[in-house]
C-alpha positions as MATLAB code, in Angstrom:
seq = 'XXXXXXXXXXXXXXXXXXXXXXXXXXXXXXXXXXXXXXXXXXXXXXXXXXXXXXXXXXXXXXXXXXXXXXXXXXXXXXXXXXXXXXXXXXXXXXXXXXXXXXXXXXXXXX';
ca = [
      18.123    7.024  -16.530;
      21.477    6.217  -18.001;
      21.607    3.188  -20.247;
      23.918    1.283  -17.902;
      21.766    1.943  -14.813;
      18.618    1.047  -16.748;
      20.103   -2.227  -17.941;
      21.255   -3.059  -14.428;
      17.824   -2.393  -12.968;
      16.134   -4.495  -15.649;
      18.599   -7.328  -15.052;
      17.972   -7.193  -11.302;
      14.207   -7.257  -11.657;
      14.404  -10.077  -14.211;
      16.600  -12.071  -11.824;
      14.072  -11.542   -9.039;
      11.229  -12.779  -11.216;
      13.188  -15.849  -12.315;
      14.167  -16.596   -8.714;
      10.570  -16.361   -7.581;
       9.477  -18.701  -10.374;
      12.122  -21.258   -9.494;
      11.126  -21.006   -5.843;
       7.557  -21.863   -6.721;
       8.627  -24.810   -8.866;
      10.784  -26.336   -6.135;
       8.348  -25.680   -3.318;
       7.764  -28.786   -1.161;
       4.398  -27.624    0.229;
       0.947  -27.771   -1.312;
       0.254  -25.169   -3.935;
      -2.078  -23.167   -1.709;
       0.475  -23.011    1.102;
       3.275  -22.131   -1.319;
       1.195  -19.355   -2.846;
       0.386  -18.092    0.645;
       4.095  -18.047    1.579;
       4.931  -16.340   -1.688;
       2.178  -13.765   -1.173;
       3.363  -13.079    2.378;
       6.944  -12.649    1.184;
       5.792  -10.453   -1.668;
       3.686   -8.329    0.700;
       6.628   -7.942    3.098;
       8.968   -6.959    0.279;
       6.368   -4.594   -1.168;
       5.837   -2.903    2.201;
       9.576   -2.623    2.765;
      10.185   -1.254   -0.721;
       7.328    1.237   -0.352;
       8.774    2.420    2.952;
      12.230    2.856    1.427;
      10.823    4.745   -1.570;
       8.909    7.032    0.780;
      12.107    7.714    2.723;
      13.994    8.446   -0.491;
      11.171   10.716   -1.644;
      11.131   12.592    1.658;
      14.906   12.974    1.500;
      14.658   14.324   -2.029;
      11.911   16.761   -1.008;
      13.975   17.981    1.917;
      16.949   18.612   -0.371;
      14.862   20.800   -2.659;
      13.049   22.608    0.147;
      16.304   23.934    1.614;
      17.765   27.215    0.468;
      20.884   25.417   -0.707;
      21.275   24.789   -4.403;
      21.905   21.221   -5.465;
      23.037   19.995   -8.785;
      20.045   18.250  -10.331;
      22.243   15.624  -11.990;
      23.772   14.602   -8.635;
      20.327   14.367   -7.067;
      19.080   12.280   -9.987;
      22.061    9.918   -9.724;
      21.515    9.589   -5.963;
      17.882    8.686   -6.577;
      18.819    6.087   -9.196;
      21.420    4.652   -6.831;
      18.829    4.411   -4.036;
      16.338    2.700   -6.335;
      19.013    0.241   -7.437;
      19.838   -0.578   -3.816;
      16.151   -1.097   -3.048;
      15.841   -3.509   -5.959;
      18.900   -5.373   -4.682;
      17.229   -5.637   -1.260;
      14.140   -7.208   -2.824;
      16.249   -9.631   -4.851;
      18.259  -10.559   -1.785;
      15.043  -11.254    0.102;
      13.721  -13.440   -2.711;
      17.010  -15.333   -2.959;
      16.876  -16.042    0.768;
      13.331  -17.372    0.439;
      14.402  -19.515   -2.518;
      17.281  -20.992   -0.517;
      14.899  -21.816    2.326;
      12.499  -23.518   -0.055;
      15.308  -25.518   -1.643;
      16.489  -26.611    1.787;
      12.977  -27.719    2.748;
      12.683  -29.567   -0.538;
      16.002  -31.331    0.010;
      14.858  -32.478    3.468;
      11.634  -33.859    2.035;
      13.494  -35.644   -0.762;
      15.523  -37.715    1.740;
];
């Protein structure tokens, strides 16, 4: 993994973890309900990410099973790009959940 792509991926995953932590702190529901919501969101994101990784893996396998020759570097960069996009999808999902929790909290504060 190139240094720039690695740093970007680490930054994205760190942002997701921080966002999830903030979401828990600002949650207006009881702790058990908040944890349940968080677990459900995590499970959904995990399932979605697993599905996308499987698709990327199948695509990669199909590229190598063909008689065509592919440049390994291009394939590697495509894979890294796909992984980066998947991480962005997870972060986007978590940010949406955080915004919803903040909105619920704001309504309860009134």
